[in-house]
Coordinates of C-alpha atoms and ligand atoms in Angstrom, one line a residue:
M188 CA 143.7 78.5 173.3
S189 CA 147.0 76.5 173.4
G190 CA 149.8 77.1 175.9
G191 CA 153.4 78.0 175.3
N192 CA 152.8 81.5 174.1
F193 CA 153.0 83.5 177.3
E194 CA 149.5 84.8 176.9
L195 CA 149.7 86.5 180.3
V196 CA 152.5 89.0 181.0
A197 CA 152.5 90.5 184.5
I198 CA 154.7 93.2 186.0
G199 CA 155.3 94.0 189.6
N200 CA 157.6 93.9 192.6
P201 CA 159.3 90.5 193.2
L202 CA 159.5 90.0 197.0
L203 CA 160.3 87.1 199.3
D204 CA 157.7 86.8 202.1
M205 CA 158.9 86.3 205.6
Q206 CA 155.8 85.0 207.4
I207 CA 155.3 84.6 211.1
R208 CA 152.2 83.6 213.2
N209 CA 150.8 85.0 216.4
G210 CA 152.5 88.3 215.6
E211 CA 150.4 90.5 218.0
A212 CA 153.5 91.9 219.8
V213 CA 155.2 92.7 216.4
L214 CA 152.1 94.7 215.3
E215 CA 152.3 96.6 218.5
K216 CA 156.1 97.1 218.5
Y217 CA 156.0 98.5 214.9
N218 CA 152.6 100.2 215.1
L219 CA 151.1 98.1 212.3
K220 CA 147.5 97.5 211.5
A221 CA 146.3 93.9 211.6
N222 CA 145.2 93.9 208.0
D223 CA 147.2 96.3 205.9
A224 CA 150.0 96.5 203.4
I225 CA 152.6 99.3 203.7
L226 CA 156.0 100.3 202.5
A227 CA 158.6 100.1 205.4
E228 CA 159.6 103.4 206.7
P229 CA 162.9 103.9 208.6
Q230 CA 161.3 102.9 211.9
H231 CA 160.2 99.6 210.4
L232 CA 163.5 98.5 209.0
S233 CA 164.5 96.4 212.0
I234 CA 161.4 94.3 211.7
Y235 CA 163.1 91.7 209.4
Q236 CA 165.9 90.9 211.8
H237 CA 163.5 91.2 214.7
I238 CA 161.3 88.4 213.4
V239 CA 164.2 86.2 212.4
D240 CA 165.6 86.5 216.0
N241 CA 162.3 86.0 217.8
Y242 CA 160.0 83.9 215.7
E243 CA 159.9 80.9 213.5
V244 CA 160.0 82.5 210.0
T245 CA 158.5 80.7 207.0
Y246 CA 160.0 81.9 203.7
V247 CA 157.7 81.9 200.7
A248 CA 157.7 83.5 197.3
G249 CA 155.6 86.7 197.4
G250 CA 155.1 89.9 195.5
A251 CA 151.5 90.5 194.7
A252 CA 151.5 90.4 190.9
Q253 CA 154.0 87.5 190.9
N254 CA 151.6 85.6 193.1
A255 CA 148.7 86.3 190.7
A256 CA 150.8 85.2 187.7
R257 CA 151.9 82.0 189.5
C258 CA 148.3 81.3 190.4
A259 CA 147.1 82.0 186.8
Q260 CA 149.8 79.6 185.5
Y261 CA 148.4 76.9 187.9
A262 CA 145.2 76.9 186.0
L263 CA 146.6 77.3 182.5
P264 CA 148.5 75.1 180.0
P265 CA 152.3 75.0 180.4
N266 CA 154.3 78.2 179.5
S267 CA 151.3 80.5 179.4
T268 CA 152.6 83.2 181.8
A269 CA 155.6 85.4 182.2
Y270 CA 156.6 88.0 184.9
L271 CA 158.6 91.2 184.8
G272 CA 160.3 92.6 187.8
C273 CA 163.7 93.5 189.3
V274 CA 165.6 91.4 191.8
G275 CA 169.1 91.4 193.3
S276 CA 171.8 88.9 192.7
D277 CA 171.3 86.8 195.9
D278 CA 169.8 83.7 197.4
L279 CA 166.4 85.4 197.8
A280 CA 166.3 85.9 194.0
N281 CA 167.2 82.3 193.5
Q282 CA 164.3 81.2 195.8
L283 CA 161.9 83.3 193.8
R284 CA 163.1 81.9 190.5
A285 CA 162.7 78.4 191.9
A286 CA 159.2 79.0 193.0
N287 CA 158.2 80.4 189.6
D288 CA 160.0 77.6 187.8
K289 CA 158.1 75.0 189.9
E290 CA 154.8 76.6 188.8
G291 CA 155.9 77.1 185.2
L292 CA 155.9 80.9 185.4
K293 CA 158.7 82.4 183.3
S294 CA 160.8 84.9 185.4
V295 CA 161.9 87.7 183.1
Y296 CA 163.9 89.5 185.8
Q297 CA 166.1 92.5 185.6
V298 CA 169.0 92.0 188.0
D299 CA 170.5 94.8 190.0
S300 CA 173.5 93.2 191.8
S301 CA 174.1 96.3 194.0
T302 CA 170.7 96.0 195.8
P303 CA 169.3 93.1 197.8
T304 CA 166.1 91.4 196.6
G305 CA 163.0 92.9 198.2
S306 CA 161.3 91.3 201.2
C307 CA 158.0 91.5 202.9
A308 CA 157.3 90.8 206.6
V309 CA 154.0 89.0 206.7
V310 CA 152.7 89.3 210.3
L311 CA 149.8 86.9 210.9
T312 CA 147.3 87.3 213.7
G313 CA 144.3 85.1 213.5
H314 CA 142.9 85.4 210.0
D315 CA 144.5 88.9 209.4
R316 CA 147.7 89.6 207.7
S317 CA 149.8 92.7 207.9
L318 CA 152.4 93.2 205.1
C319 CA 155.5 95.4 205.6
T320 CA 157.6 95.7 202.5
N321 CA 161.2 96.7 201.9
L322 CA 161.2 97.0 198.1
G323 CA 165.0 96.7 197.7
A324 CA 165.9 95.8 194.1
A325 CA 162.2 95.8 193.1
E326 CA 162.2 99.5 193.0
K327 CA 165.2 99.6 190.7
F328 CA 163.2 98.3 187.8
D329 CA 164.1 100.3 184.8
K330 CA 162.0 100.9 181.7
S331 CA 165.0 99.9 179.6
H332 CA 164.5 96.3 180.8
L333 CA 161.4 96.2 178.6
E334 CA 163.6 96.6 175.6
T335 CA 165.7 93.5 176.2
A336 CA 165.3 90.7 173.8
E337 CA 164.0 88.4 176.5
A338 CA 161.3 90.9 177.6
Q339 CA 160.3 91.8 174.0
Q340 CA 159.8 88.1 173.3
V341 CA 157.0 87.8 175.8
I342 CA 155.6 91.4 175.6
K343 CA 155.1 91.1 171.8
K344 CA 153.2 87.8 172.2
A345 CA 151.1 88.8 175.2
K346 CA 147.4 88.5 174.9
F347 CA 146.7 89.8 178.4
F348 CA 148.7 92.2 180.6
Y349 CA 148.4 92.5 184.4
M350 CA 150.0 95.2 186.5
G351 CA 150.1 95.1 190.3
G352 CA 149.0 98.5 191.6
F353 CA 151.9 98.3 194.0
F354 CA 154.2 98.8 191.0
L355 CA 152.9 102.4 190.8
T356 CA 155.0 103.5 193.8
H357 CA 157.9 103.7 191.3
G358 CA 157.1 102.1 188.0
L359 CA 154.5 104.3 186.2
E360 CA 156.6 104.9 183.1
S361 CA 157.2 101.1 182.6
A362 CA 153.6 100.4 183.2
K363 CA 152.6 102.9 180.6
V364 CA 154.8 101.1 178.0
L365 CA 152.8 97.9 178.6
A366 CA 149.5 99.8 178.6
H367 CA 150.3 101.4 175.2
E368 CA 151.3 98.0 173.8
A369 CA 148.0 96.6 175.0
K370 CA 146.2 99.5 173.4
A371 CA 148.1 99.2 170.1
R372 CA 147.3 95.5 169.8
D373 CA 143.8 95.7 171.3
V374 CA 144.4 93.2 174.1
P375 CA 143.3 93.5 177.8
F376 CA 145.3 95.6 180.2
S377 CA 144.3 94.7 183.8
M378 CA 145.4 96.2 187.1
N379 CA 144.9 95.6 190.8
L380 CA 144.4 98.5 193.3
S381 CA 146.6 96.3 195.6
A382 CA 146.4 98.3 198.9
P383 CA 144.6 101.3 200.4
F384 CA 147.8 103.3 200.3
I385 CA 148.0 103.1 196.5
P386 CA 144.8 105.0 195.6
Q387 CA 145.4 107.1 198.7
F388 CA 149.0 108.3 198.2
F389 CA 149.6 107.4 194.6
K390 CA 146.4 108.8 193.2
A391 CA 148.1 110.7 190.4
Q392 CA 149.7 107.5 189.1
V393 CA 146.4 105.5 189.5
D394 CA 144.6 108.2 187.6
E395 CA 147.1 108.1 184.8
I396 CA 147.0 104.3 184.3
L397 CA 143.3 103.6 185.0
P398 CA 142.1 105.0 181.7
F399 CA 144.1 102.3 179.9
S400 CA 142.7 99.5 182.1
D401 CA 139.8 97.5 181.0
L402 CA 139.8 95.1 184.0
V403 CA 140.3 96.4 187.6
F404 CA 140.6 94.3 190.7
G405 CA 140.4 95.5 194.3
N406 CA 139.0 94.7 197.7
E407 CA 136.7 96.6 200.0
S408 CA 139.3 98.7 201.8
E409 CA 141.1 99.6 198.6
A410 CA 137.7 100.7 197.1
E411 CA 137.0 102.8 200.1
A412 CA 140.5 104.5 199.8
F413 CA 139.8 105.2 196.2
A414 CA 136.4 106.8 197.1
E415 CA 138.1 109.0 199.7
S416 CA 141.0 110.2 197.5
H417 CA 138.5 110.9 194.7
N418 CA 136.0 112.6 197.0
L419 CA 133.2 110.3 196.0
G420 CA 131.5 111.0 199.3
T421 CA 130.3 107.4 199.8
K422 CA 131.3 104.2 201.4
D423 CA 128.8 102.1 199.4
L424 CA 130.9 99.5 197.6
A425 CA 128.6 99.1 194.7
T426 CA 128.6 102.9 194.1
I427 CA 132.4 103.0 194.3
A428 CA 132.8 100.1 192.0
Q429 CA 130.6 101.8 189.4
A430 CA 132.5 105.0 189.8
I431 CA 135.8 103.2 189.1
A432 CA 134.2 101.5 186.1
D433 CA 132.9 104.9 184.8
F434 CA 136.3 106.6 185.3
E435 CA 137.6 108.1 182.0
S436 CA 139.0 105.7 179.4
A437 CA 141.8 106.1 176.9
T438 CA 141.2 102.9 174.9
P439 CA 138.2 101.3 173.2
R440 CA 138.5 98.3 175.5
A441 CA 138.4 100.6 178.6
E442 CA 135.2 102.0 177.3
K443 CA 133.7 98.7 178.5
R444 CA 135.8 98.5 181.7
T445 CA 134.9 95.8 184.2
V446 CA 135.6 96.4 187.9
V447 CA 135.7 93.4 190.3
I448 CA 135.7 94.2 194.0
T449 CA 136.1 91.4 196.5
H450 CA 134.8 91.7 200.0
G451 CA 136.2 88.8 202.1
A452 CA 133.4 86.2 202.6
E453 CA 130.7 88.7 201.4
P454 CA 129.6 88.6 197.7
T455 CA 132.0 89.9 195.1
I456 CA 130.8 93.1 193.3
I457 CA 131.0 93.6 189.5
A458 CA 130.6 96.9 187.8
V459 CA 130.8 97.6 184.0
K460 CA 131.4 101.0 182.6
G461 CA 128.2 102.7 181.5
N462 CA 125.9 100.2 183.2
K463 CA 123.3 101.5 185.7
E464 CA 123.4 98.6 188.1
T465 CA 126.2 96.5 189.5
Q466 CA 126.0 92.7 189.8
I467 CA 127.0 90.6 192.8
H468 CA 128.5 87.1 192.8
Q469 CA 128.2 84.9 195.8
T470 CA 131.3 83.3 197.4
V471 CA 131.4 79.9 198.9
K472 CA 131.7 80.1 202.7
I473 CA 134.9 78.7 204.1
N474 CA 134.9 76.8 207.3
P475 CA 137.0 78.9 209.7
S476 CA 138.9 75.7 210.7
D477 CA 140.0 75.4 207.0
I478 CA 141.7 78.8 207.0
V479 CA 145.5 78.5 207.3
D480 CA 146.3 82.1 206.4
T481 CA 144.9 84.8 204.1
N482 CA 148.2 86.0 202.6
G483 CA 147.8 86.1 198.8
A484 CA 144.1 85.2 198.6
G485 CA 143.3 88.3 196.6
D486 CA 146.2 87.6 194.2
A487 CA 145.1 84.0 193.7
F488 CA 141.6 85.3 193.0
A489 CA 142.9 87.7 190.3
G490 CA 145.1 85.0 188.8
G491 CA 142.2 82.6 188.6
V492 CA 139.9 85.2 187.0
M493 CA 142.5 86.0 184.4
A494 CA 143.4 82.4 183.6
A495 CA 139.7 81.6 183.0
L496 CA 139.2 84.7 180.8
I497 CA 142.3 83.7 178.8
M498 CA 140.8 80.2 178.4
G499 CA 137.7 81.9 176.9
K500 CA 135.4 81.6 179.8
A501 CA 132.6 84.1 180.5
L502 CA 133.2 86.6 183.3
D503 CA 130.7 84.8 185.7
Q504 CA 132.6 81.5 185.3
A505 CA 135.9 83.3 185.6
I506 CA 134.8 84.8 189.0
D507 CA 134.0 81.2 190.1
V508 CA 137.5 80.1 189.2
G509 CA 138.9 83.1 191.0
H510 CA 136.9 82.3 194.2
K511 CA 138.1 78.7 193.9
L512 CA 141.8 79.6 193.7
G513 CA 141.3 82.2 196.5
R514 CA 139.8 79.5 198.7
M515 CA 142.6 77.1 197.8
C516 CA 145.3 79.7 198.7
I517 CA 143.7 80.4 202.1
G518 CA 144.1 76.7 202.9
Q519 CA 147.8 76.8 202.4
V520 CA 150.7 78.5 204.2
G521 CA 151.5 81.6 202.2
P522 CA 150.5 82.8 198.7
I523 CA 150.6 79.3 197.1
L524 CA 148.2 76.7 195.8
K525 CA 147.7 73.0 196.3
F526 CA 150.0 70.4 194.9
P527 CA 149.4 68.1 193.1
K528 CA 147.4 70.4 190.9
E529 CA 143.6 70.2 190.9
Q530 CA 141.3 70.7 188.0
V531 CA 139.9 74.2 188.6
M532 CA 138.0 74.9 185.3
Ligands
26A601 C1 155.0 98.1 197.3 N1 154.5 97.1 198.1 C2 154.2 97.5 199.5 C3 154.3 95.8 197.7 C4 153.9 94.7 198.5 C5 153.6 93.5 197.8 N2 153.9 93.3 196.5 C6 154.3 94.3 195.8 N3 154.6 95.5 196.4 N4 153.6 94.6 199.8 C7 153.2 93.3 200.0 N5 153.2 92.7 198.8 C8 152.9 91.2 198.5 O1 151.5 91.1 198.6 C9 151.3 89.7 198.7 C10 149.9 89.4 199.3 O2 148.9 89.9 198.4 C11 153.5 90.3 199.5 O3 154.7 89.9 199.1 C12 152.4 89.2 199.6 O4 152.9 88.0 199.0

């Protein structure tokens, strides 16, 4: 398949990541778990200034779906990906645009000049990462943006849609527009569970969009949260993956839904709707000394899988490409991949 057609269109919350290392005291001060992703509550709002004042902060482009799209673009021909989200009119937004431009991801941003661009405090401790997000402008995304000429140009051409589950905290109606477009044109609509709090606290939204989704990504803690909120009565990842696959479907493609659950260094689990047995796919062990940080590894994985599928690869090969990009991301500071680019397919 040739590039230049914006095959992949992703939607999510554009965020600038503010990363710090050795953040044990910050976890304690703000009562954060070592490996989690949350929305900042009032008691967390001073965390951004606190880390600027007390730590060496590395600023990197983040936003889970934006990371996945940038990573997919890494593996695809030029101009294959576009990303929808809302930013402010500030320097943070310019940094995000620059990061996307560098990778060749087309930013199709709505701009809300009255709200600052969203940011995410990324508190690293060892190989764990705790994400605390102030959505800012990201949560001002309005469905009407999808009607703009710039958005229509990419949406109408898309051969693959991807929604970050995080977007469901506010964006269900916009997500549904893309899901219906995917259904009407019989192209994939994929989603990521994103964080345990999404299936936990946004269950109604997940349950509304999942029937349209024919490819679902998640990790072990997100799968467990899904099982809890859906009263599956199990912690067995294969059983949960199969239950997500077997969830009701609203499109012919979702009748054959594939669910991919990553599990850190443990094998990745793959379930297909209607199948009796799940499959596993081995990962390549990473030498602990090669781990820089795990921020964005799951996004890079999803981006790699989608890029390979867009290039016509079989799912097994696509999972390999996903693992490769996840590994590459873990070897870099923040949710980014190696430059100069490497051949990954
Ligand atoms: C709604 N929330 C909490 C979020 C996020 C988010 N992206 C969208 N919405 N919280 C953290 N992230 C991003 O996740 C990436 C790692 O997977 C961070 O910006 C980080 O780059």
